[in-house]
XYZ file of C-alpha atoms in Angstrom:
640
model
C 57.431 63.245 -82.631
C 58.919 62.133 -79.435
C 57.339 62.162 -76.029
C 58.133 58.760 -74.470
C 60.469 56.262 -75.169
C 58.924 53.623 -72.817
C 55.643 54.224 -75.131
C 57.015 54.511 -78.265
C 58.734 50.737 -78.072
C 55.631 49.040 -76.270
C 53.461 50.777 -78.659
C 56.289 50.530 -82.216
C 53.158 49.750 -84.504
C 51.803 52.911 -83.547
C 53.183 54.471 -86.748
C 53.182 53.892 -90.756
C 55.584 55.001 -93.738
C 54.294 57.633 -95.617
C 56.008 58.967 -98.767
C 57.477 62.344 -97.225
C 60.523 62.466 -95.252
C 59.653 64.586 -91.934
C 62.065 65.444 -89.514
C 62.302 64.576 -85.522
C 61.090 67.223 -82.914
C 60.077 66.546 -79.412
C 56.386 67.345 -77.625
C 55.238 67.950 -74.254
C 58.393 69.228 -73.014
C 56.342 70.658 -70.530
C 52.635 71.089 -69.573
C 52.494 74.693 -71.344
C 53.624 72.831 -74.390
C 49.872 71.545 -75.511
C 47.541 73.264 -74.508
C 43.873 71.460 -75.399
C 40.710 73.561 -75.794
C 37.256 71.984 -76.514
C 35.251 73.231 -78.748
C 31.266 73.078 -77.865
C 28.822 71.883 -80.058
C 28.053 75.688 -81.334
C 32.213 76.028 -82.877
C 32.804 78.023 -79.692
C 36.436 78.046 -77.818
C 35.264 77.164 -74.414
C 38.038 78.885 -73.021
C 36.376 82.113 -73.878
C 33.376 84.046 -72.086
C 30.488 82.169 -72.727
C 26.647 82.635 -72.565
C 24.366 79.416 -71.521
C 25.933 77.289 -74.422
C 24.811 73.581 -72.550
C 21.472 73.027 -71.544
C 20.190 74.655 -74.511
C 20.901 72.201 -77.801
C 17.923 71.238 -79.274
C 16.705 67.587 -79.993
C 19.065 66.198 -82.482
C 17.665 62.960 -83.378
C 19.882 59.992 -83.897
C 18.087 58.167 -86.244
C 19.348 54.916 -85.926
C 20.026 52.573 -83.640
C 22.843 52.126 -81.940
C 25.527 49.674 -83.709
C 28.094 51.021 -85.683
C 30.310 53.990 -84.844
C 32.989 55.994 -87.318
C 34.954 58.925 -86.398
C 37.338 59.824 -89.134
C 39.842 63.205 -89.906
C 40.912 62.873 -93.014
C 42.896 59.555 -92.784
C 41.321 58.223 -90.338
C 38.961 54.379 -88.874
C 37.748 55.008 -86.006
C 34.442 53.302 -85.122
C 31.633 53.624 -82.615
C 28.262 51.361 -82.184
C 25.137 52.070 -84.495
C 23.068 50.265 -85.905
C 20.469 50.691 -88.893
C 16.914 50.522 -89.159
C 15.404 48.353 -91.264
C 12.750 49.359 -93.504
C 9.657 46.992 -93.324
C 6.629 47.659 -94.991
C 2.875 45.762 -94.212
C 3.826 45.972 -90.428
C 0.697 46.761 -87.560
C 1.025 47.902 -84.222
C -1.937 46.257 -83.387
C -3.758 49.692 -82.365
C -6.807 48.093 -83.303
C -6.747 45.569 -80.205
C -9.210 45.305 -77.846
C -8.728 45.003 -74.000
C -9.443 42.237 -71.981
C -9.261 44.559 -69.242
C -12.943 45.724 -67.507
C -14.433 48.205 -70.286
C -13.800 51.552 -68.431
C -10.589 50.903 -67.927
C -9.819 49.872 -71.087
C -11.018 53.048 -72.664
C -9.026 54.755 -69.761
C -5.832 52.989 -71.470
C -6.290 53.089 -75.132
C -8.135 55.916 -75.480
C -6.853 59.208 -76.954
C -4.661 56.466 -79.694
C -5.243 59.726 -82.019
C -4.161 61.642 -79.016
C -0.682 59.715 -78.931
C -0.325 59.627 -82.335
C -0.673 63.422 -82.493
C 2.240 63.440 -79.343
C 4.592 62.033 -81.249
C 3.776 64.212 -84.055
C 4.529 67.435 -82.463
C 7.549 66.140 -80.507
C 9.541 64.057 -83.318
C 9.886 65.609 -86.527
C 8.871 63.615 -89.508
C 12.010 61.706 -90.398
C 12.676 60.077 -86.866
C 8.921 59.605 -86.232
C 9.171 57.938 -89.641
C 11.836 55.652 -88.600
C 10.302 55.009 -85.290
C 8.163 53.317 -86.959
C 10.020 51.055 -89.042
C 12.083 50.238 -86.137
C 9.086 49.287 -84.101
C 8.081 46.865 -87.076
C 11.459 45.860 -87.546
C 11.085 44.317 -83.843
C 7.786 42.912 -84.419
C 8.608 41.110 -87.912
C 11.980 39.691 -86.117
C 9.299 37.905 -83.397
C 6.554 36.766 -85.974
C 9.086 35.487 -87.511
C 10.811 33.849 -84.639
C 14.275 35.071 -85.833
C 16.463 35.917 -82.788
C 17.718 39.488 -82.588
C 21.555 38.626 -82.589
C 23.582 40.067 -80.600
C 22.834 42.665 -78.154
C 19.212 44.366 -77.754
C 19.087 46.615 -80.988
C 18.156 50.388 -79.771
C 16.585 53.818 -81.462
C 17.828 56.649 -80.447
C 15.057 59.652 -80.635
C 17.853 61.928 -79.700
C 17.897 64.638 -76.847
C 15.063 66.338 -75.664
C 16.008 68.764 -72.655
C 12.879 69.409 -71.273
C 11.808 67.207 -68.504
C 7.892 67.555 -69.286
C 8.530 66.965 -72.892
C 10.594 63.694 -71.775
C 7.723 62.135 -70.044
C 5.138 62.975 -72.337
C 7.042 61.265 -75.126
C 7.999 58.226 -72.918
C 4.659 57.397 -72.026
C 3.205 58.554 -75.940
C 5.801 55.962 -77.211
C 4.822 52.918 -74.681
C 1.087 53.477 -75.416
C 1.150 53.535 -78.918
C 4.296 50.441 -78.757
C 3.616 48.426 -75.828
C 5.928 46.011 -77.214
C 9.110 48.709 -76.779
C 10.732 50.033 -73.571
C 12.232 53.770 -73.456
C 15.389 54.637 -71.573
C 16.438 57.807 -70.088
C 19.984 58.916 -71.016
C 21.383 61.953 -69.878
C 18.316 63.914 -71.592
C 18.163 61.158 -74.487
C 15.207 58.947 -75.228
C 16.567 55.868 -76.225
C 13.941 52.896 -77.507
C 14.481 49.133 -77.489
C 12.809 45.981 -77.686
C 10.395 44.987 -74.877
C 11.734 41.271 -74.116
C 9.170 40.543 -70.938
C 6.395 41.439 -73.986
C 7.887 38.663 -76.311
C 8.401 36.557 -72.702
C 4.524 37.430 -72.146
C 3.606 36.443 -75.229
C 4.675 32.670 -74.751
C 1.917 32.590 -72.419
C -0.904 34.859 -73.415
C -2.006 36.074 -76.887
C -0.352 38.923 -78.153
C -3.749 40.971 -77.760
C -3.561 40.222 -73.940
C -0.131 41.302 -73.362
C -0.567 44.346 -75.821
C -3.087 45.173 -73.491
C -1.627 44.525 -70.301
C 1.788 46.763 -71.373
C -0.835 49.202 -72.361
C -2.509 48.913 -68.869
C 1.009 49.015 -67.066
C 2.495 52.066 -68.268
C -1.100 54.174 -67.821
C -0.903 53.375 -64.276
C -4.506 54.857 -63.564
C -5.135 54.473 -60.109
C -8.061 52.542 -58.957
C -7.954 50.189 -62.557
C -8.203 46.445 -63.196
C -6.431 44.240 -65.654
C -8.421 40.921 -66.436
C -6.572 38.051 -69.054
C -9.167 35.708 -71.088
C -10.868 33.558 -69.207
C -8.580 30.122 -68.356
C -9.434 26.454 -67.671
C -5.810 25.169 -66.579
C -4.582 25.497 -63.690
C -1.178 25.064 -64.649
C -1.158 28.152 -67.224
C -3.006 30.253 -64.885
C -0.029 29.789 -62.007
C 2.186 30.360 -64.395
C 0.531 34.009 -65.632
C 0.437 34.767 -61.994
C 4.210 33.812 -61.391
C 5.406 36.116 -64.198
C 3.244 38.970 -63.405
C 4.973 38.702 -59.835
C 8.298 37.597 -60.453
C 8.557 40.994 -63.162
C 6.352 43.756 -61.432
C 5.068 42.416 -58.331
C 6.285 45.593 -56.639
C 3.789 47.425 -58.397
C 0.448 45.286 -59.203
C -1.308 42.555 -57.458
C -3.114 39.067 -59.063
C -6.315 37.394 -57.876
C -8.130 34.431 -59.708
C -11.760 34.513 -59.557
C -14.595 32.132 -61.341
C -16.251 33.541 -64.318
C -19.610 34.633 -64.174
C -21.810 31.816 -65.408
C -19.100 29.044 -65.355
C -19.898 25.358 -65.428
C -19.053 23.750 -62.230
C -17.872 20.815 -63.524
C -15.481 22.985 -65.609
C -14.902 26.121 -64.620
C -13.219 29.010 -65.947
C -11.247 31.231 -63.958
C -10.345 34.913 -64.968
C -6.839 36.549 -63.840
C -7.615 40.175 -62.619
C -4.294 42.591 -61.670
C -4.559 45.512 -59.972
C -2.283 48.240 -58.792
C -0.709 47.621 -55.188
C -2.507 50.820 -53.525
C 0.125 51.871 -51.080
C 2.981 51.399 -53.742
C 0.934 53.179 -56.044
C -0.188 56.277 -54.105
C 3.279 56.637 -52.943
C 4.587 56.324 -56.658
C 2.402 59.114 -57.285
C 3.266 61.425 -54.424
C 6.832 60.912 -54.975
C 6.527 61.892 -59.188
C 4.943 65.267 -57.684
C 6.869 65.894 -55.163
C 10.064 65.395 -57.427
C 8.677 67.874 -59.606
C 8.776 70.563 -56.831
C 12.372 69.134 -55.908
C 14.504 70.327 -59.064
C 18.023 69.389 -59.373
C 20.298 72.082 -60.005
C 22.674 71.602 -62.377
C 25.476 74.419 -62.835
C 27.952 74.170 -65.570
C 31.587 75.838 -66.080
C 34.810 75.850 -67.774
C 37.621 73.533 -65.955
C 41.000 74.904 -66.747
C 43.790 72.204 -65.382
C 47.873 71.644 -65.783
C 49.455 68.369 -65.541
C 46.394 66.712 -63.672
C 45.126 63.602 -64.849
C 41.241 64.328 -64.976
C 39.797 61.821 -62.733
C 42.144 63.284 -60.046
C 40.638 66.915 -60.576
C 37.426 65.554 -60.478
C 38.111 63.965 -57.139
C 40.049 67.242 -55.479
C 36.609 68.921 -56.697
C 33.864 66.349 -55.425
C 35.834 66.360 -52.078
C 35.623 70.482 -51.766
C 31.989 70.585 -53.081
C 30.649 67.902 -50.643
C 29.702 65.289 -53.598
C 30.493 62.563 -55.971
C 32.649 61.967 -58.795
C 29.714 60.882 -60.778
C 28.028 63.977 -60.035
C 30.412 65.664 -62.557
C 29.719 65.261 -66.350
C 31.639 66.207 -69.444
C 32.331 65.971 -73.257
C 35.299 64.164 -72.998
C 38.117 63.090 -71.523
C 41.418 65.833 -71.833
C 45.341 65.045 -71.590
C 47.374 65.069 -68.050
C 50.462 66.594 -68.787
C 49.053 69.490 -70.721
C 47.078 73.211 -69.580
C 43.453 71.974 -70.747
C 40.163 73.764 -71.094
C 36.812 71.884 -71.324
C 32.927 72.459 -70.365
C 31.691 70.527 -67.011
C 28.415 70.388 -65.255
C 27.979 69.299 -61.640
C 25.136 68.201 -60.163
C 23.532 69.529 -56.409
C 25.742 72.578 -56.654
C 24.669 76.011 -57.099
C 27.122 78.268 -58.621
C 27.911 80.468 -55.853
C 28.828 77.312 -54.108
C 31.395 77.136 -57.061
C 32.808 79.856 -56.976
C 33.472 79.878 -53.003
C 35.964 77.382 -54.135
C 37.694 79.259 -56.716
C 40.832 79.973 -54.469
C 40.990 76.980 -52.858
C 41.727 75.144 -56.294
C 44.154 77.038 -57.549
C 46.862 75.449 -55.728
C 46.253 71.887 -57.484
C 46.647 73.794 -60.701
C 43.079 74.101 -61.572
C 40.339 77.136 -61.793
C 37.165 77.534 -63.022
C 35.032 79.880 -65.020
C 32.259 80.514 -66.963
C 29.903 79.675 -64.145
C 26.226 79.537 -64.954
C 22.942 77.711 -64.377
C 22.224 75.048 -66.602
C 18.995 72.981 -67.081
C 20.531 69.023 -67.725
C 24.355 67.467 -67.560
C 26.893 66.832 -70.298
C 26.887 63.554 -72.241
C 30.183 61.982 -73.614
C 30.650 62.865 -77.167
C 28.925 66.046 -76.572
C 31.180 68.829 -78.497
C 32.720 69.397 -82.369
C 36.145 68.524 -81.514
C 39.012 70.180 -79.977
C 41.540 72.971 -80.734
C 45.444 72.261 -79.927
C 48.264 74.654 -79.855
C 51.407 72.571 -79.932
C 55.009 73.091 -79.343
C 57.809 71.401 -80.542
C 61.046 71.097 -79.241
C 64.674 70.072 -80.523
C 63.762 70.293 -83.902
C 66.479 68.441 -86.026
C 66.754 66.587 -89.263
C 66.419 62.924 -89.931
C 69.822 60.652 -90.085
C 71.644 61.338 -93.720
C 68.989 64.352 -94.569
C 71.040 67.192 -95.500
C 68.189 69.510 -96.526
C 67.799 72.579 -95.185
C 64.839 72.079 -91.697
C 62.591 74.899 -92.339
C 61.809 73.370 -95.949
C 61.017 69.753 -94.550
C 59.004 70.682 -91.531
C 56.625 72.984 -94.692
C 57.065 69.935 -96.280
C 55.483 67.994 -93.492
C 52.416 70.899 -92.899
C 51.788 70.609 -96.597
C 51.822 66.600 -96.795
C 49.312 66.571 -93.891
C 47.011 69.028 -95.723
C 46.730 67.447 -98.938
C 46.951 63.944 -97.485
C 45.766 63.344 -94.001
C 46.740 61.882 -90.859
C 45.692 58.773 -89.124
C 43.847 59.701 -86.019
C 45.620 57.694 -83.616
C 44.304 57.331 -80.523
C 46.996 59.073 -77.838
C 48.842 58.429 -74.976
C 46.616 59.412 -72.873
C 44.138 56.997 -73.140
C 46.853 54.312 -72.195
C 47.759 56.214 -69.181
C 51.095 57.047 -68.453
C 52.256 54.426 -66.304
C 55.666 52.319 -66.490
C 54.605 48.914 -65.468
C 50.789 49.016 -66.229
C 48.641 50.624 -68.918
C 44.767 51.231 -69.050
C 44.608 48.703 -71.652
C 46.158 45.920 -69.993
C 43.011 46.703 -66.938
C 40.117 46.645 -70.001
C 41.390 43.173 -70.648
C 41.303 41.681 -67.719
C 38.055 43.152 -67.514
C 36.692 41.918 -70.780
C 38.305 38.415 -69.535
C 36.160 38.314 -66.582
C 39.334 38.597 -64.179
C 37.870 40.631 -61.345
C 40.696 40.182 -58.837
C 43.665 40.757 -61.362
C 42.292 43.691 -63.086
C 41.730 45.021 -59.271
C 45.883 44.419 -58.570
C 46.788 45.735 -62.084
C 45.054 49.179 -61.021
C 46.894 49.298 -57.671
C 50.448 47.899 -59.142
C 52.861 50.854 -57.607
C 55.279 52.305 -59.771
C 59.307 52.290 -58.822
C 58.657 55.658 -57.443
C 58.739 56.388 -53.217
C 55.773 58.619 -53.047
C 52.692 57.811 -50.266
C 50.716 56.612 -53.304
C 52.965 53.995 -54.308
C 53.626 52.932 -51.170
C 50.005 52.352 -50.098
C 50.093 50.091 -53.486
C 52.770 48.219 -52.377
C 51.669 47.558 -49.453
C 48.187 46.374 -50.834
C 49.627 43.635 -52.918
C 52.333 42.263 -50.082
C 49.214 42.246 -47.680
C 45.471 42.406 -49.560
C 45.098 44.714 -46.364
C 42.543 46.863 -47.605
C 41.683 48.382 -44.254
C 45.311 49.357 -44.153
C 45.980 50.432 -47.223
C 43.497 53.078 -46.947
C 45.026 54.742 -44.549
C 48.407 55.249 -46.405
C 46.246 56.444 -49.439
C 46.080 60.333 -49.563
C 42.650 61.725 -49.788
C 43.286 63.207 -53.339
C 43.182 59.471 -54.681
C 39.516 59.206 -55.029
C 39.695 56.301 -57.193
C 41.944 54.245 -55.180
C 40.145 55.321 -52.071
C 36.616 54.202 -53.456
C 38.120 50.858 -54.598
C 39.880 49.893 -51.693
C 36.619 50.899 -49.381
C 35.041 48.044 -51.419
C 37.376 45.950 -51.124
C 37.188 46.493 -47.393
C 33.438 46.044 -47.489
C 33.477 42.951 -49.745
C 36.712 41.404 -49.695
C 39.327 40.601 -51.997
C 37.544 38.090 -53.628
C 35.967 37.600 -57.177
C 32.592 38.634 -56.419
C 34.146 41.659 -54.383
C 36.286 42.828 -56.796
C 33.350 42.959 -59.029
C 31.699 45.403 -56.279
C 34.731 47.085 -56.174
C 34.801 48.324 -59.896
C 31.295 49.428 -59.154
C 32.434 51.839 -57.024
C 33.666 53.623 -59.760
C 31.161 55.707 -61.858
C 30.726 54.581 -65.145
C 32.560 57.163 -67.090
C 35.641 56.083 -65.237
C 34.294 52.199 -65.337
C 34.198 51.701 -69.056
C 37.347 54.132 -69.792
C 39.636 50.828 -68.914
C 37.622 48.685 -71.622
C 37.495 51.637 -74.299
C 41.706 51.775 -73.408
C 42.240 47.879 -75.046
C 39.360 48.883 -77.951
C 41.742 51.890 -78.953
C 44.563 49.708 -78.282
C 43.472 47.182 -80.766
C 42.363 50.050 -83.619
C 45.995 51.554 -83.140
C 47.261 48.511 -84.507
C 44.917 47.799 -86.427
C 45.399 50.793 -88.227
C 49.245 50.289 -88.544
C 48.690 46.625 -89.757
C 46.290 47.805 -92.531
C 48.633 50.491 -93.666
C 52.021 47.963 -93.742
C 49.431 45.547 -95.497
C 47.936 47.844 -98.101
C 49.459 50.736 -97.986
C 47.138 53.925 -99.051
C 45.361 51.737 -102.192
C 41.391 50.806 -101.257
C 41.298 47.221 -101.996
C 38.754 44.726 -101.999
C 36.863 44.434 -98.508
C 38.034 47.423 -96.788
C 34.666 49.041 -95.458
C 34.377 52.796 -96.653
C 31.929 55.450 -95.724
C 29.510 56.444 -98.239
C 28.706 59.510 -97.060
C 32.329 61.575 -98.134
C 31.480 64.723 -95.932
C 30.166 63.474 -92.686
C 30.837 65.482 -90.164
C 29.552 63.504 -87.021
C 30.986 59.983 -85.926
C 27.764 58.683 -85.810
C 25.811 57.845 -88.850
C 23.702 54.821 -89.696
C 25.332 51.453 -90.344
C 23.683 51.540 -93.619
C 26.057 54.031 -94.782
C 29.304 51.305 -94.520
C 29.696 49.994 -97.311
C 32.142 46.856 -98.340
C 34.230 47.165 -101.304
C 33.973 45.067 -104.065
C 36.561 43.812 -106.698
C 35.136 45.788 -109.227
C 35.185 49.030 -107.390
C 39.154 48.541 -106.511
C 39.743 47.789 -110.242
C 38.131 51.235 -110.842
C 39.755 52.827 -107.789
C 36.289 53.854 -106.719
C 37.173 55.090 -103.206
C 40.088 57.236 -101.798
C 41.699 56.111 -99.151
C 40.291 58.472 -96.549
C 36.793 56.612 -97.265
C 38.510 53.375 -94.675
C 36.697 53.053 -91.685
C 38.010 50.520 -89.156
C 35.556 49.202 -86.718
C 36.393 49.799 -82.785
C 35.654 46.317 -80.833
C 31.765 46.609 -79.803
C 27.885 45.303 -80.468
C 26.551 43.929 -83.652
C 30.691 45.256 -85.494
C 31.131 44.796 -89.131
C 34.282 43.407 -90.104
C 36.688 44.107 -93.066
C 36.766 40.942 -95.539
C 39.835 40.102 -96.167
C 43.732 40.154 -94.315
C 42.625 42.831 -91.997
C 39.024 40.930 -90.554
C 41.537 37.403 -90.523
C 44.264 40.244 -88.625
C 41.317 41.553 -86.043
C 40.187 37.490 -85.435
C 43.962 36.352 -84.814
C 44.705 39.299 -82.090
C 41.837 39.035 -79.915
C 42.432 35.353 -80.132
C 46.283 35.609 -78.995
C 44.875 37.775 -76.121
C 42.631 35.152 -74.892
C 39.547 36.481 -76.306
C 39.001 33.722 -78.443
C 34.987 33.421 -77.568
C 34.666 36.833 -78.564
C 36.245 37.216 -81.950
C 34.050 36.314 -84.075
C 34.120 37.993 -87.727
C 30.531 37.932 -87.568
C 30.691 40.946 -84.759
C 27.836 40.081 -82.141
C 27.209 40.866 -78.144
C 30.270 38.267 -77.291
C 32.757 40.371 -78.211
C 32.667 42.757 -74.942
C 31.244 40.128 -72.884
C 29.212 39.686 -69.684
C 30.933 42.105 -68.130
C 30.298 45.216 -70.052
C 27.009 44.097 -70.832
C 25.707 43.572 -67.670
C 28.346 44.687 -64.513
C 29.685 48.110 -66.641
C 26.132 49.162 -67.574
């Protein structure tokens, strides 16, 4: 198929013999020429009337943390993050501690541990409750045993509960019963990782104390004291009261005072904490009143021709009176193509929606299926989508005299029976001449703030107001002026170059800059050089190995998954006797996509994967071992 020339020689590996001969044909002609439709997690068209089909999945628990991801179609590698949870047997959550704190309040913070227990119970079904637990051991073991967790913080997902009072119940039931764990809020998922100011406590106190004092934390009864064991050096005690400060002293308060019947000649002196009262009450009053203050959340159907996505979302924000960020969706759709996928905005009522309806329409968008919607959309949140193609100047390969209509059934049937790689599309590389997404993640994942900033606002040879704001930035750095060449509709640009006006064009305030963006649009540059590197990836193991499974690919045990995210466990590396015995077709290959805690392939492939990233400079992070390095400070701490 032939859409771009440009893209088809920058991106030659992008393609693999197979043992059919196909014929040439041209796509995207014109927007009307692929037309994308998602489907929604129930199978359903979104293009078609719908009732209330987001807001209303049920939990689906990802049992597993996050480490290792795999989306295949038949022939197909791709890979996401998840990561497994270990089984550990003999492990305690220390439930039978006792409190250091004052006695009422101790039995104002531990008790009901049958209560919690029961919590999780009815909110978790068996199997995720189950591996809750073994995750939560799996943590403790790793510190007993004073084995670093490698890479980045492992997580458990305990998948998505929509309910809001449900969500806090089972946050606070999961602290109490594992002080040692934190829980995360994710766009309606619970998400459960390691609690590293509880191992940081725990230099300093016993474990019992700190158990205790997490405990006391996340009860936050009003009016309640904390009290550590009773301490003769001065030296420790400062440094229990500089932690407690340093990490929450926005929200408690420490005072040392002598304990009751202490020698004078060598005194000990108790730690007490207590809850700041102001910052307290007003914590309260402000949980209550938020209750009463419910965001609205109203979802639709976005319908859009030849608009890149980020620019519809803009044009919308702008007419609605909000954000970017405000918007949330499934996934990302093509720009030159008529597209159809499910959105939710925040702070907008539908009739407030559909005032607009007119006024879109001339940028080649409208939008239906408006309804009222209890949460947002999460990335990765549908079963796929539906594509009605056209192709264009059909015509045989060089020297093929067959007859056209035979090869091009040929082609349907080969695809069938054997598969396609899933290559990542054009669209995620953007369509630019001079500078592609990818080349942005890059410079992101190299740390270079200030040239990833001029890569994004490179012009193209084209004499448009757009381009020539761009060209004006990098002749100048005049951010001030630049914005006022930008049209509104360039929300992006707009929100960058405000930064940049703000902060300056310097490394720190480039780094400001990209947080201007919301982090949908924020990461989208990294994921670009990720799917850049699986493309060819792909290609290289294909030219290498051709469609035999050989010894060190990594295959997917699990033949008829049908979600890209399963447990880590379920990769499995091939050994020399299975490709003797041709154990595994080739549509078992997974390839990894660069992330956390990645398995590798063990042989040319892994050695392929090590040489690129080094040849692009990423020579810290290419370790065959995977790990945290590999998408660097940035995404691990400015992206997220």
């Amino acid at each position: 198929m032939e859409e771009d020339t440009d893209f088809r020689i920058r991106f030659s590996s992008l393609c693999f013999i197979t043992d059919h001969v196909g014929f040439h044909g041209t796509i995207k002609s014109s927007p009307s020429d692929f037309v994308v439709t998602e489907i929604d997690e129930q199978g359903q068209l979104v293009n078609k009337a719908t009732n209330e089909l987001i807001g209303k999945v049920l939990p689906e628990p990802n049992n597993f943390a996050k480490k290792t991801k795999v989306d295949f179609q038949s022939l197909s590698f791709k890979e996401e993050s998840n990561q497994e949870v270990s089984t550990v047997t003999g492990c305690s959550d220390n439930q039978n501690h006792q409190s250091g704190s004052e006695k009422e309040d101790n039995d104002g913070t531990s008790k009901g541990k049958e209560e919690q227990v029961d919590v999780l119970g009815n909110l978790l079904d068996e199997k995720t409750n189950e591996l809750l637990n073994h995750f939560a051991c799996d943590i403790k073991e790793k510190w007993n045993s004073k084995t670093e967790l490698i890479g980045s913080s492992p997580e458990f997902s305990l998948g998505r509960i929509l309910d809001k009072n449900q969500r806090a119940i089972l946050h606070s039931a999961v602290r109490q019963k594992f002080p040692f764990l934190i829980t995360v809020g994710k766009n309606s998922e619970i998400v459960v990782k390691p609690n590293l100011e509880y191992k940081e406590l725990c230099h300093l106190v016993s474990e019992e104390e700190a158990f205790d004092f997490f405990k006391y934390l996340d009860a936050k009864k009003e009016n309640s004291k904390f009290t550590f064991k009773p301490d003769t050096n001065k030296d420790h005690r400062k440094a229990v009261h500089h932690f407690v400060n340093k990490k929450f002293g926005n929200l408690v308060e420490t005072k040392s005072f002598p304990e009751l019947n202490y020698d004078a000649g060598n005194p000990n002196v108790v730690i007490t904490v207590r809850f700041r009262e102001k910052t307290h009450k007003h914590r309260k009053r402000s949980l209550f009143e938020c209750r009463d203050q419910k965001v609205i959340y109203t979802a639709f159907t976005l319908r859009k021709e030849n608009l890149e996505m980020f620019e519809a979302l803009g044009f919308l924000a702008i007419k609605l009176g909000v954000i970017p960020s405000d918007f949330s969706y499934a996934g990302l759709k093509d720009k030159k193509a008529i597209t159809y996928q499910a959105m939710v905005v925040r702070k907008v009522t539908p009739e407030r929606l559909k005032n607009i309806e007119k006024e879109i329409e001339k940028k080649r968008m409208n939008v239906f299926n408006i309804r009222s919607v209890d949460d947002s959309l999460r990335l990765g949140q549908l079963k796929g989508n539906h594509f009605d193609i056209i192709i264009r100047n059909l015509r045989n390969q060089i020297n093929d005299s067959a007859n056209l209509r035979e090869r091009i059934l040929e082609a349907i049937e080969n695809v069938k029976n054997k598969g396609f790689v899933n290559y990542y599309g054009p669209q995620r590389f953007g369509m630019g001449r001079k500078v592609h997404t990818d080349q942005i993640g890059l410079a992101l994942l190299k740390s270079e703030m200030v040239e990833a900033v001029k890569l994004f606002l490179t012009p193209e040879d084209l004499d448009d107001p757009v381009n020539k704001a761009k060209k004006y930035f990098l002749q100048t750095e005049d951010a001030k002026g630049t914005l006022s060449m930008m049209p509104e509709f360039k929300v992006r640009e707009r929100a960058l170059l405000e930064s940049l006006h703000r902060f300056g064009m310097t490394e720190e305030g480039c780094i400001q800059a990209w947080f201007s963006f919301p982090h949908s649009m924020r990461i989208f540059y990294v994921h670009a050089y990720s799917s850049k590197i699986w493309n060819e990836a792909v290609s290289y193991r294909l030219a290498t190995y051709g469609s035999r499974v050989v010894e060190g690919d990594l295959v997917c045990l699990d033949e008829d998954v049908d979600d890209e995210h399963f447990p880590n466990s379920r990769v499995h590396l091939v050994t020399e006797e299975e490709e003797s015995a041709n154990t595994y077709a080739i549509h078992r290959v997974v390839l990894p996509v660069l992330g956390y805690n990645i398995q590798y392939p063990r042989n040319k492939v892994g050695q392929w994967y090590q040489e690129v990233l080094s040849k692009d400079g990423l020579q810290t992070y290419g370790s065959l071992s995977g790990g945290k390095e590999l998408l660097c400070s940035f995404i691990a701490s400015a992206i997220h």
